[in-house]
Amino acid sequence: MGNARRVRETGTLGKLMGLLDLVALSDYPMRFTDILSLSDQPRGTLHRQLSHLVEEGLLETDRDGRYLPGIRLLSLASRSWARNEFRAIAEPHLRLLQERTGETVHLGVLRGIEVIYLDKVEGRQSVRMYSQIGNASPAYCTGVGKAALSVLDDATIEASHAGLQFHAYTEHTHRGVADLLADIAAIRVRGCAFDREEHESGICCVAAPICSDDGNMLAGVSVTGPAYRVTPEKLEEWAPLVRVAAASIMQDMHSRLGPKR
């Protein structure tokens, strides 16, 4: 269970947000006992807090009494999504990149040691990617994640990944920080990152980093497809296109989100 799923100990609001994290980020509906074992809160307090979240529509329960994200979260998310200026800036460049490659294009932002997918433009091919907007994936084994990490210095990357158990999703997944840093060094030289079946077997991608002027936002854009179609030669061919897309997004970010005179 990652830090994002731990209930915060920063007052009532923090604890409520922590409970939302636990339920919303879980891969399956959670029973009260599941949440109790992870929340470190008294049973009575936890029951009241969950009841409040259900009453507000932020959580809901199924017929078995298990907790699920509530429909109100979708409403809040859609409003936030509509106002996401970064996504709006990036969207035309994502669509152009998809038109030029024919494969699925992703936009993701780095949050700690994970990458959160903000947007996705499906490829024209019959085989589609199962990735979903809003999902989080480990940065160390994804193209977008590694591209974003490459903007950071080695010390920062090493500190953020200290003590992390590198899960072997495939035989190609990095096994530790040393392997990741070696890959990051090559990414800085090339200006792009490759995911050669590191996170999912049969899936490859090429990605380039995106960074805001103040360095507070690190992101990446990628082209992804099945390995039988997206060959190493294709990845190399698309690398310049992905770098251009990332540079174009950063240029537009500077123009529209930069300091106003």
XYZ file of N, CA and C in Angstrom:
783
model
N 0.851 -1.189 0.000
C 0.000 0.000 0.000
C 0.880 1.230 0.000
N 0.767 2.085 -1.017
C 1.614 3.249 -1.136
C 1.201 4.347 -0.195
N 2.059 5.391 -0.101
C 1.780 6.498 0.789
C 0.487 7.201 0.425
N 0.137 7.199 -0.869
C -1.090 7.874 -1.309
C -2.316 7.245 -0.693
N -2.191 5.991 -0.251
C -3.362 5.304 0.279
C -3.407 5.311 1.802
N -2.422 5.906 2.416
C -2.418 5.944 3.879
C -3.295 7.094 4.352
N -4.051 6.857 5.410
C -4.894 7.914 5.950
C -4.026 8.955 6.629
N -4.221 10.204 6.273
C -3.410 11.274 6.820
C -3.804 11.542 8.266
N -2.840 12.013 9.058
C -3.104 12.335 10.461
C -3.051 13.848 10.646
N -3.736 14.601 9.791
C -3.647 16.057 9.821
C -5.023 16.670 10.022
N -5.734 16.234 11.055
C -7.034 16.798 11.337
C -8.151 16.078 10.616
N -9.369 16.534 10.889
C -10.553 15.855 10.361
C -10.584 15.824 8.842
N -10.323 16.962 8.215
C -10.364 17.008 6.757
C -9.311 16.079 6.154
N -8.117 16.111 6.718
C -7.063 15.242 6.211
C -7.427 13.774 6.330
N -8.071 13.407 7.442
C -8.470 12.006 7.632
C -9.575 11.612 6.657
N -10.513 12.534 6.405
C -11.565 12.241 5.440
C -10.990 12.071 4.034
N -10.037 12.932 3.675
C -9.400 12.806 2.368
C -8.612 11.507 2.283
N -8.014 11.115 3.401
C -7.292 9.854 3.429
C -8.213 8.670 3.197
N -9.404 8.728 3.772
C -10.377 7.655 3.547
C -10.818 7.609 2.080
N -11.009 8.793 1.483
C -11.342 8.830 0.060
C -10.233 8.190 -0.771
N -8.981 8.479 -0.412
C -7.843 7.873 -1.107
C -7.896 6.351 -1.007
N -8.123 5.874 0.207
C -8.140 4.423 0.419
C -9.156 3.735 -0.480
N -10.357 4.288 -0.536
C -11.426 3.656 -1.298
C -11.252 3.884 -2.800
N -10.952 5.136 -3.178
C -10.883 5.468 -4.603
C -9.699 4.812 -5.295
N -8.597 4.616 -4.583
C -7.394 4.046 -5.197
C -7.308 2.531 -5.056
N -8.275 1.958 -4.355
C -8.261 0.502 -4.204
C -8.639 -0.171 -5.516
N -8.077 -1.329 -5.747
C -8.381 -2.091 -6.967
C -9.680 -2.886 -6.851
N -10.295 -2.855 -5.683
C -11.522 -3.620 -5.468
C -12.364 -2.918 -4.398
N -13.679 -3.135 -4.377
C -14.520 -2.545 -3.332
C -14.041 -2.979 -1.950
N -14.013 -2.059 -1.002
C -13.449 -2.334 0.319
C -14.546 -2.516 1.364
N -14.369 -3.523 2.183
C -15.259 -3.722 3.318
C -14.826 -2.812 4.463
N -15.741 -2.618 5.419
C -15.414 -1.777 6.570
C -14.169 -2.300 7.280
N -14.060 -3.602 7.414
C -12.907 -4.180 8.122
C -11.607 -3.933 7.361
N -11.686 -3.898 6.021
C -10.492 -3.592 5.225
C -10.000 -2.183 5.523
N -10.940 -1.235 5.535
C -10.593 0.162 5.784
C -10.099 0.327 7.218
N -10.740 -0.349 8.160
C -10.358 -0.258 9.567
C -8.919 -0.707 9.781
N -8.517 -1.764 9.081
C -7.163 -2.293 9.259
C -6.103 -1.356 8.706
N -6.496 -0.449 7.814
C -5.533 0.452 7.182
C -5.597 1.878 7.706
N -6.646 2.209 8.446
C -6.875 3.607 8.796
C -6.290 4.028 10.137
N -6.043 3.085 11.039
C -5.531 3.411 12.384
C -6.473 4.346 13.135
N -7.783 4.218 12.894
C -8.763 5.029 13.594
C -9.699 4.129 14.395
N -10.265 4.665 15.494
C -11.225 3.880 16.274
C -12.415 3.491 15.416
N -12.978 2.319 15.712
C -14.093 1.803 14.920
C -15.254 2.796 14.838
N -15.638 3.377 15.966
C -16.773 4.305 15.984
C -16.508 5.551 15.161
N -15.303 6.112 15.306
C -14.941 7.312 14.544
C -14.938 7.022 13.054
N -14.367 5.889 12.696
C -14.302 5.520 11.284
C -15.696 5.335 10.704
N -16.581 4.702 11.452
C -17.948 4.484 10.968
C -18.644 5.809 10.718
N -18.466 6.782 11.626
C -19.096 8.093 11.451
C -18.543 8.812 10.228
N -17.239 8.742 10.045
C -16.626 9.440 8.911
C -17.068 8.831 7.585
N -17.120 7.527 7.526
C -17.579 6.875 6.301
C -19.041 7.211 6.026
N -19.832 7.270 7.083
C -21.251 7.621 6.924
C -21.404 9.032 6.359
N -20.582 9.965 6.854
C -20.621 11.340 6.337
C -20.269 11.371 4.854
N -19.241 10.624 4.462
C -18.816 10.602 3.066
C -19.894 9.999 2.164
N -20.599 8.993 2.687
C -21.694 8.390 1.923
C -22.846 9.385 1.792
N -23.170 10.074 2.875
C -24.263 11.051 2.850
C -23.987 12.166 1.845
N -22.725 12.553 1.711
C -22.347 13.626 0.789
C -22.176 13.133 -0.644
N -22.321 11.832 -0.875
C -22.205 11.296 -2.220
C -20.787 11.084 -2.691
N -19.822 11.246 -1.781
C -18.418 11.054 -2.158
C -18.039 9.573 -2.143
N -18.755 8.801 -1.333
C -18.631 7.346 -1.337
C -20.024 6.748 -1.452
N -20.093 5.505 -1.877
C -21.360 4.781 -1.876
C -21.074 3.329 -1.515
N -22.129 2.599 -1.187
C -21.973 1.190 -0.824
C -22.742 0.315 -1.798
N -22.211 -0.878 -2.035
C -22.916 -1.817 -2.904
C -23.841 -2.697 -2.069
N -24.464 -3.685 -2.686
C -25.448 -4.518 -1.998
C -24.833 -5.341 -0.875
N -23.504 -5.532 -0.919
C -22.814 -6.292 0.126
C -22.222 -5.391 1.203
N -22.517 -4.082 1.113
C -22.022 -3.151 2.115
C -20.593 -2.716 1.901
N -20.024 -3.020 0.746
C -18.655 -2.608 0.455
C -18.640 -1.179 -0.082
N -17.537 -0.482 0.184
C -17.455 0.938 -0.163
C -16.818 1.136 -1.541
N -17.412 2.069 -2.299
C -16.962 2.413 -3.643
C -16.916 3.939 -3.781
N -16.139 4.464 -4.747
C -16.179 5.912 -4.998
C -17.579 6.341 -5.385
N -18.031 7.479 -4.872
C -19.379 7.960 -5.133
C -19.498 8.730 -6.431
N -20.718 8.857 -6.913
C -20.974 9.525 -8.182
C -20.624 11.003 -8.121
N -20.672 11.606 -6.934
C -20.348 13.029 -6.820
C -18.886 13.297 -7.183
N -18.031 12.301 -6.947
C -16.629 12.456 -7.323
C -16.489 12.649 -8.827
N -17.351 11.962 -9.599
C -17.308 12.112 -11.049
C -17.676 13.532 -11.459
N -18.662 14.092 -10.797
C -19.079 15.454 -11.096
C -17.968 16.442 -10.792
N -17.343 16.269 -9.619
C -16.243 17.161 -9.241
C -15.062 17.005 -10.190
N -14.783 15.750 -10.558
C -13.654 15.491 -11.445
C -13.890 16.103 -12.823
N -15.127 15.998 -13.320
C -15.414 16.527 -14.656
C -15.267 18.041 -14.687
N -15.669 18.707 -13.601
C -15.519 20.162 -13.539
C -14.043 20.544 -13.500
N -13.284 19.826 -12.687
C -11.849 20.080 -12.615
C -11.189 19.815 -13.951
N -11.618 18.721 -14.574
C -11.046 18.330 -15.872
C -11.294 19.397 -16.928
N -12.505 19.944 -16.947
C -12.853 20.947 -17.942
C -12.009 22.204 -17.785
N -11.564 22.460 -16.559
C -10.800 23.677 -16.294
C -9.290 23.434 -16.278
N -8.880 22.241 -16.594
C -7.457 21.918 -16.555
C -6.769 22.560 -17.750
N -6.089 23.676 -17.503
C -5.508 24.454 -18.592
C -4.339 23.724 -19.245
N -3.581 22.989 -18.450
C -2.455 22.241 -19.015
C -2.940 21.238 -20.046
N -3.992 20.515 -19.711
C -4.559 19.547 -20.643
C -5.052 20.242 -21.910
N -5.712 21.394 -21.744
C -6.223 22.124 -22.899
C -5.089 22.583 -23.807
N -3.990 23.005 -23.207
C -2.826 23.431 -23.983
C -2.239 22.256 -24.752
N -2.156 21.109 -24.099
C -1.506 19.942 -24.698
C -2.359 19.249 -25.748
N -3.681 19.343 -25.638
C -4.579 18.526 -26.460
C -4.312 18.595 -27.964
N -4.178 19.786 -28.586
C -3.940 19.790 -30.042
C -2.637 19.117 -30.436
N -1.639 19.201 -29.580
C -0.361 18.564 -29.873
C -0.462 17.044 -29.731
N -1.279 16.598 -28.793
C -1.505 15.157 -28.642
C -2.203 14.605 -29.879
N -3.197 15.329 -30.360
C -3.959 14.862 -31.520
C -3.091 14.862 -32.775
N -2.245 15.864 -32.912
C -1.348 15.906 -34.062
C -0.364 14.745 -34.015
N 0.149 14.439 -32.827
C 1.086 13.327 -32.672
C 0.393 12.006 -33.005
N -0.861 11.864 -32.590
C -1.606 10.642 -32.905
C -1.837 10.519 -34.409
N -2.137 11.634 -35.056
C -2.347 11.613 -36.508
C -1.077 11.200 -37.240
N 0.071 11.620 -36.734
C 1.337 11.334 -37.407
C 1.825 9.901 -37.181
N 1.407 9.292 -36.098
C 1.893 7.946 -35.775
C 0.824 6.868 -35.927
N -0.437 7.240 -35.752
C -1.519 6.271 -35.825
C -1.712 5.465 -34.566
N -0.848 5.680 -33.562
C -0.935 4.909 -32.323
C -1.447 5.781 -31.174
N -1.686 5.151 -30.032
C -2.246 5.841 -28.870
C -1.229 6.792 -28.243
N -1.691 7.984 -27.917
C -0.843 9.012 -27.313
C -1.322 9.270 -25.887
N -0.373 9.349 -24.949
C -0.693 9.616 -23.545
C -0.029 10.902 -23.068
N -0.697 11.571 -22.151
C -0.137 12.707 -21.422
C -0.213 12.373 -19.949
N 0.914 12.443 -19.261
C 0.933 12.116 -17.835
C 1.753 13.112 -17.049
N 1.428 13.261 -15.768
C 2.143 14.177 -14.892
C 2.745 13.398 -13.731
N 3.948 13.775 -13.331
C 4.639 13.092 -12.242
C 4.106 13.559 -10.900
N 3.756 12.611 -10.052
C 3.335 12.887 -8.680
C 4.129 11.958 -7.774
N 5.201 12.477 -7.193
C 6.060 11.647 -6.355
C 6.789 10.625 -7.198
N 6.519 9.353 -6.931
C 7.167 8.285 -7.693
C 6.183 7.604 -8.644
N 5.038 8.261 -8.863
C 4.038 7.730 -9.780
C 3.760 8.735 -10.890
N 3.235 8.236 -11.989
C 2.779 9.098 -13.062
C 1.267 8.941 -13.161
N 0.561 10.087 -13.220
C -0.898 10.100 -13.334
C -1.247 10.483 -14.768
N -2.057 9.657 -15.424
C -2.410 9.920 -16.810
C -3.532 10.953 -16.882
N -3.242 12.078 -17.548
C -4.191 13.179 -17.647
C -5.022 13.140 -18.916
N -4.460 12.590 -19.980
C -5.203 12.559 -21.234
C -4.716 11.403 -22.094
N -5.559 11.031 -23.039
C -5.265 9.898 -23.908
C -6.004 10.091 -25.216
N -5.284 9.922 -26.327
C -5.896 9.958 -27.649
C -5.703 8.579 -28.264
N -6.803 7.866 -28.476
C -6.735 6.490 -28.958
C -6.165 6.415 -30.372
N -5.429 5.336 -30.627
C -4.894 5.098 -31.947
C -5.975 4.657 -32.928
N -5.619 4.625 -34.191
C -6.574 4.246 -35.232
C -6.651 2.736 -35.412
N -5.728 2.010 -34.772
C -5.651 0.574 -34.978
C -6.759 -0.151 -34.220
N -6.983 -1.409 -34.608
C -8.058 -2.190 -33.991
C -7.729 -2.595 -32.568
N -6.442 -2.798 -32.270
C -6.033 -3.160 -30.909
C -5.820 -1.883 -30.116
N -6.601 -1.685 -29.049
C -6.563 -0.459 -28.255
C -5.837 -0.698 -26.932
N -5.361 0.417 -26.332
C -4.712 0.346 -25.030
C -5.777 0.349 -23.927
N -5.512 -0.377 -22.849
C -6.462 -0.437 -21.742
C -6.206 0.628 -20.681
N -5.231 1.493 -20.930
C -4.926 2.560 -19.980
C -6.133 3.483 -19.842
N -6.264 4.110 -18.669
C -7.401 4.980 -18.408
C -6.922 6.300 -17.827
N -7.585 7.373 -18.213
C -7.287 8.685 -17.653
C -7.554 8.651 -16.153
N -6.607 9.190 -15.385
C -6.722 9.203 -13.930
C -5.981 8.074 -13.254
N -5.613 7.046 -14.016
C -4.863 5.936 -13.434
C -3.437 6.357 -13.092
N -2.880 5.693 -12.099
C -1.496 5.941 -11.702
C -0.650 4.703 -11.993
N 0.579 4.931 -12.439
C 1.521 3.846 -12.695
C 2.875 4.232 -12.130
N 3.704 3.252 -11.788
C 5.038 3.567 -11.270
C 5.861 4.310 -12.320
N 6.562 5.345 -11.901
C 7.367 6.115 -12.848
C 8.568 5.319 -13.342
N 9.095 4.410 -12.508
C 10.352 3.753 -12.842
C 10.253 2.761 -13.991
N 9.039 2.390 -14.394
C 8.914 1.395 -15.458
C 7.953 1.821 -16.557
N 7.688 3.122 -16.663
C 6.832 3.641 -17.723
C 7.583 4.715 -18.497
N 7.304 4.822 -19.788
C 7.993 5.807 -20.605
C 7.741 7.219 -20.131
N 6.472 7.579 -19.905
C 6.131 8.920 -19.445
C 6.780 9.204 -18.094
N 6.737 8.226 -17.198
C 7.314 8.408 -15.873
C 8.808 8.624 -15.914
N 9.516 7.805 -16.678
C 10.972 7.937 -16.762
C 11.372 9.237 -17.461
N 10.593 9.636 -18.471
C 10.868 10.899 -19.146
C 10.767 12.061 -18.157
N 9.706 12.066 -17.347
C 9.532 13.126 -16.355
C 10.643 13.088 -15.303
N 11.012 11.884 -14.865
C 12.084 11.755 -13.869
C 13.411 12.289 -14.394
N 13.633 12.209 -15.699
C 14.915 12.607 -16.273
C 15.216 14.081 -16.082
N 14.201 14.883 -15.786
C 14.403 16.311 -15.551
C 15.027 16.543 -14.173
N 14.816 15.600 -13.254
C 15.344 15.708 -11.892
C 16.794 15.266 -11.848
N 17.518 15.697 -10.801
C 18.897 15.246 -10.648
C 18.925 13.871 -9.978
N 20.052 13.208 -10.099
C 20.173 11.840 -9.586
C 19.893 11.749 -8.093
N 20.365 12.738 -7.337
C 20.187 12.703 -5.880
C 18.710 12.727 -5.506
N 17.939 13.537 -6.217
C 16.502 13.628 -5.943
C 15.806 12.320 -6.284
N 16.173 11.737 -7.425
C 15.569 10.463 -7.821
C 15.931 9.370 -6.829
N 17.201 9.340 -6.431
C 17.644 8.311 -5.494
C 16.939 8.446 -4.158
N 16.772 9.690 -3.692
C 16.104 9.911 -2.409
C 14.642 9.511 -2.459
N 13.953 9.833 -3.563
C 12.523 9.519 -3.662
C 12.274 8.024 -3.794
N 13.252 7.290 -4.308
C 13.072 5.858 -4.510
C 13.804 5.017 -3.453
N 14.377 5.684 -2.474
C 15.094 4.962 -1.418
C 14.131 4.053 -0.653
N 14.500 2.811 -0.516
C 13.665 1.859 0.217
C 12.504 1.307 -0.574
N 12.307 1.788 -1.800
C 11.201 1.291 -2.613
C 11.521 -0.109 -3.138
N 10.570 -0.998 -3.014
C 10.727 -2.326 -3.592
C 10.257 -2.276 -5.041
N 11.187 -2.443 -5.958
C 10.876 -2.378 -7.380
C 10.151 -3.663 -7.787
N 8.867 -3.530 -8.034
C 8.071 -4.696 -8.429
C 8.405 -5.094 -9.863
N 8.669 -6.358 -10.085
C 9.000 -6.859 -11.415
C 7.721 -7.168 -12.192
N 7.207 -6.179 -12.895
C 5.996 -6.388 -13.688
C 6.263 -7.340 -14.848
N 7.468 -7.236 -15.423
C 7.883 -8.128 -16.502
C 9.359 -8.440 -16.298
N 9.898 -9.259 -17.152
C 11.325 -9.576 -17.062
C 12.204 -8.385 -17.430
N 11.598 -7.348 -18.029
C 12.362 -6.174 -18.455
C 12.309 -5.026 -17.446
N 11.546 -5.173 -16.372
C 11.401 -4.104 -15.387
C 12.712 -3.864 -14.645
N 13.034 -2.589 -14.381
C 14.214 -2.266 -13.579
C 14.098 -2.914 -12.206
N 15.214 -3.404 -11.722
C 15.217 -4.113 -10.438
C 15.656 -3.247 -9.261
N 16.150 -2.049 -9.532
C 16.594 -1.191 -8.440
C 16.972 0.194 -8.934
N 17.361 1.066 -7.992
C 17.668 2.464 -8.307
C 18.851 2.571 -9.262
N 19.859 1.723 -9.100
C 21.045 1.796 -9.956
C 20.666 1.587 -11.421
N 19.823 0.593 -11.686
C 19.374 0.348 -13.050
C 18.568 1.533 -13.588
N 17.709 2.090 -12.731
C 16.894 3.230 -13.138
C 17.768 4.433 -13.482
N 18.757 4.732 -12.645
C 19.618 5.887 -12.879
C 20.439 5.733 -14.154
N 20.863 4.510 -14.447
C 21.599 4.265 -15.695
C 20.702 4.557 -16.898
N 19.447 4.146 -16.815
C 18.487 4.411 -17.881
C 18.232 5.909 -17.993
N 18.066 6.586 -16.851
C 17.805 8.021 -16.837
C 18.946 8.789 -17.503
N 20.179 8.363 -17.258
C 21.337 9.030 -17.876
C 21.253 8.960 -19.400
N 20.841 7.801 -19.920
C 20.697 7.642 -21.369
C 19.534 8.472 -21.900
N 18.477 8.585 -21.118
C 17.308 9.371 -21.520
C 17.695 10.839 -21.668
N 18.507 11.341 -20.758
C 18.939 12.748 -20.827
C 19.735 13.013 -22.094
N 20.534 12.064 -22.502
C 21.337 12.219 -23.723
C 20.441 12.192 -24.958
N 19.496 11.229 -24.999
C 18.624 11.073 -26.166
C 17.521 12.122 -26.223
N 17.087 12.583 -25.057
C 15.942 13.486 -25.003
C 14.621 12.761 -25.040
N 14.649 11.435 -24.895
C 13.412 10.659 -24.875
C 13.642 9.360 -24.112
N 12.534 8.779 -23.651
C 12.584 7.535 -22.872
C 11.863 6.436 -23.635
N 12.343 5.227 -23.468
C 11.691 4.066 -24.068
C 11.159 3.156 -22.962
N 9.998 2.606 -23.195
C 9.455 1.536 -22.361
C 9.324 0.326 -23.268
N 10.259 -0.579 -23.129
C 10.267 -1.784 -23.958
C 9.735 -2.957 -23.132
N 8.416 -2.976 -22.988
C 7.725 -4.026 -22.231
C 8.182 -4.074 -20.770
N 8.388 -2.924 -20.162
C 8.832 -2.854 -18.767
C 7.662 -2.892 -17.783
N 6.543 -2.327 -18.193
C 5.383 -2.283 -17.292
C 4.343 -3.329 -17.668
N 4.159 -3.524 -18.956
C 3.210 -4.526 -19.448
C 3.860 -5.337 -20.556
N 3.750 -6.629 -20.483
C 4.270 -7.483 -21.543
C 3.534 -7.186 -22.843
N 4.286 -7.038 -23.918
C 3.686 -6.798 -25.215
C 3.370 -5.355 -25.523
N 3.713 -4.421 -24.609
C 3.421 -3.007 -24.809
C 4.720 -2.203 -24.779
N 4.913 -1.359 -25.794
C 6.119 -0.523 -25.880
C 5.712 0.935 -26.115
N 6.596 1.853 -25.740
C 6.318 3.262 -25.993
C 7.600 4.065 -26.039
N 7.488 5.272 -26.590
C 8.554 6.261 -26.561
C 7.943 7.541 -26.009
N 8.665 8.211 -25.105
C 8.120 9.376 -24.414
C 9.172 10.471 -24.305
N 8.713 11.710 -24.165
C 9.602 12.851 -23.981
C 9.118 13.688 -22.806
N 10.053 14.345 -22.105
C 9.673 15.102 -20.901
C 9.072 16.459 -21.205
N 8.207 16.889 -20.306
C 7.608 18.219 -20.327
C 7.858 18.838 -18.958
N 8.312 20.082 -18.938
C 8.612 20.741 -17.665
C 8.122 22.174 -17.709
N 7.442 22.612 -16.639
C 7.012 24.007 -16.561
C 8.223 24.906 -16.324
N 8.064 26.190 -16.605
C 9.184 27.119 -16.476
C 9.767 27.158 -15.063
N 8.886 27.022 -14.070
C 9.356 27.082 -12.687
C 9.777 25.722 -12.148
N 9.623 24.677 -12.956
C 10.029 23.341 -12.533
C 9.092 22.673 -11.563
N 7.956 23.318 -11.267
C 7.020 22.743 -10.299
C 6.157 21.638 -10.889
N 6.075 21.574 -12.216
C 5.292 20.514 -12.843
C 6.176 19.746 -13.815
N 6.273 18.445 -13.593
C 7.012 17.562 -14.477
C 6.020 16.593 -15.102
N 6.097 16.438 -16.403
C 5.139 15.601 -17.116
C 5.838 14.937 -18.293
N 5.046 14.239 -19.094
C 5.600 13.583 -20.265
C 4.507 13.255 -21.256
N 4.908 13.099 -22.508
C 3.990 12.713 -23.574
C 4.576 11.488 -24.256
N 3.725 10.543 -24.641
C 4.236 9.297 -25.209
C 3.361 8.795 -26.344
N 3.959 7.946 -27.165
C 3.245 7.159 -28.173
C 3.398 5.703 -27.766
N 2.281 4.985 -27.681
C 2.270 3.628 -27.147
C 1.542 2.675 -28.086
N 2.027 1.447 -28.140
C 1.352 0.451 -28.960
C 1.859 -0.946 -28.664
N 1.229 -1.960 -29.241
C 1.659 -3.343 -29.009
C 3.021 -3.614 -29.646
N 3.828 -4.428 -28.974
C 5.203 -4.668 -29.402
C 5.289 -5.286 -30.793
N 4.296 -6.092 -31.186
C 4.371 -6.729 -32.503
C 4.227 -5.701 -33.620
N 3.637 -4.551 -33.295
C 3.435 -3.499 -34.287
C 4.419 -2.345 -34.083
N 4.682 -2.032 -32.818
C 5.581 -0.933 -32.487
C 6.979 -1.527 -32.280
N 7.708 -1.659 -33.349
C 9.042 -2.258 -33.326
C 10.068 -1.260 -32.800
N 11.265 -1.742 -32.417
C 12.327 -0.812 -32.006
C 12.611 0.239 -33.068
N 12.518 -0.145 -34.338
C 12.746 0.811 -35.422
C 11.657 1.888 -35.437
N 10.410 1.481 -35.164
C 9.320 2.447 -35.101
C 9.522 3.428 -33.951
N 9.950 2.909 -32.807
C 10.173 3.777 -31.661
C 11.229 4.832 -31.985
N 12.307 4.426 -32.635
C 13.358 5.363 -33.022
C 12.830 6.381 -34.043
N 11.985 5.903 -34.943
C 11.402 6.786 -35.962
C 10.493 7.835 -35.337
N 9.756 7.441 -34.297
C 8.812 8.358 -33.673
C 9.450 9.265 -32.620
N 10.655 8.935 -32.167
C 11.293 9.718 -31.114
C 11.357 11.213 -31.446
N 11.792 11.611 -32.659
C 11.805 13.047 -32.962
C 10.416 13.681 -32.927
N 9.390 12.940 -33.361
C 8.032 13.470 -33.335
C 7.561 13.711 -31.902
N 7.907 12.793 -31.021
C 7.509 12.936 -29.617
C 8.256 14.097 -28.971
N 9.526 14.238 -29.295
C 10.294 15.371 -28.747
C 9.723 16.699 -29.232
N 9.337 16.761 -30.494
C 8.742 17.990 -31.024
C 7.422 18.288 -30.322
N 6.605 17.266 -30.094
C 5.325 17.464 -29.400
C 5.556 18.018 -27.993
N 6.519 17.438 -27.272
C 6.826 17.905 -25.912
C 7.319 19.347 -25.936
N 8.197 19.670 -26.889
C 8.722 21.032 -26.981
C 7.622 22.025 -27.331
N 6.708 21.629 -28.196
C 5.593 22.502 -28.587
C 4.661 22.768 -27.412
N 4.420 21.727 -26.625
C 3.578 21.895 -25.429
C 4.240 22.859 -24.460
N 5.548 22.703 -24.252
C 6.260 23.597 -23.327
C 6.262 25.034 -23.836
N 6.391 25.207 -25.136
C 6.366 26.556 -25.701
C 5.009 27.212 -25.473
N 3.941 26.455 -25.689
C 2.607 27.004 -25.460
C 2.348 27.254 -23.977
N 2.882 26.374 -23.119
C 2.762 26.596 -21.674
C 3.425 27.915 -21.289
N 4.601 28.169 -21.840
C 5.319 29.403 -21.514
C 4.516 30.620 -21.963
N 3.888 30.511 -23.143
C 3.134 31.645 -23.681
C 1.859 31.907 -22.895
N 1.169 30.822 -22.480
C -0.152 30.981 -21.869
C -0.149 30.919 -20.361
N 0.830 30.227 -19.769
C 0.859 30.098 -18.311
C 2.018 30.830 -17.670
N 2.885 31.417 -18.494
C 4.049 32.092 -17.966
C 3.700 33.399 -17.283
N 4.709 34.080 -16.707
C 4.455 35.357 -16.017
C 3.810 36.368 -16.941
N 2.804 37.047 -16.446
C 2.103 38.070 -17.226
C 2.741 39.444 -16.959
N 2.974 40.176 -18.026
C 3.591 41.506 -17.889
C 2.522 42.595 -17.902
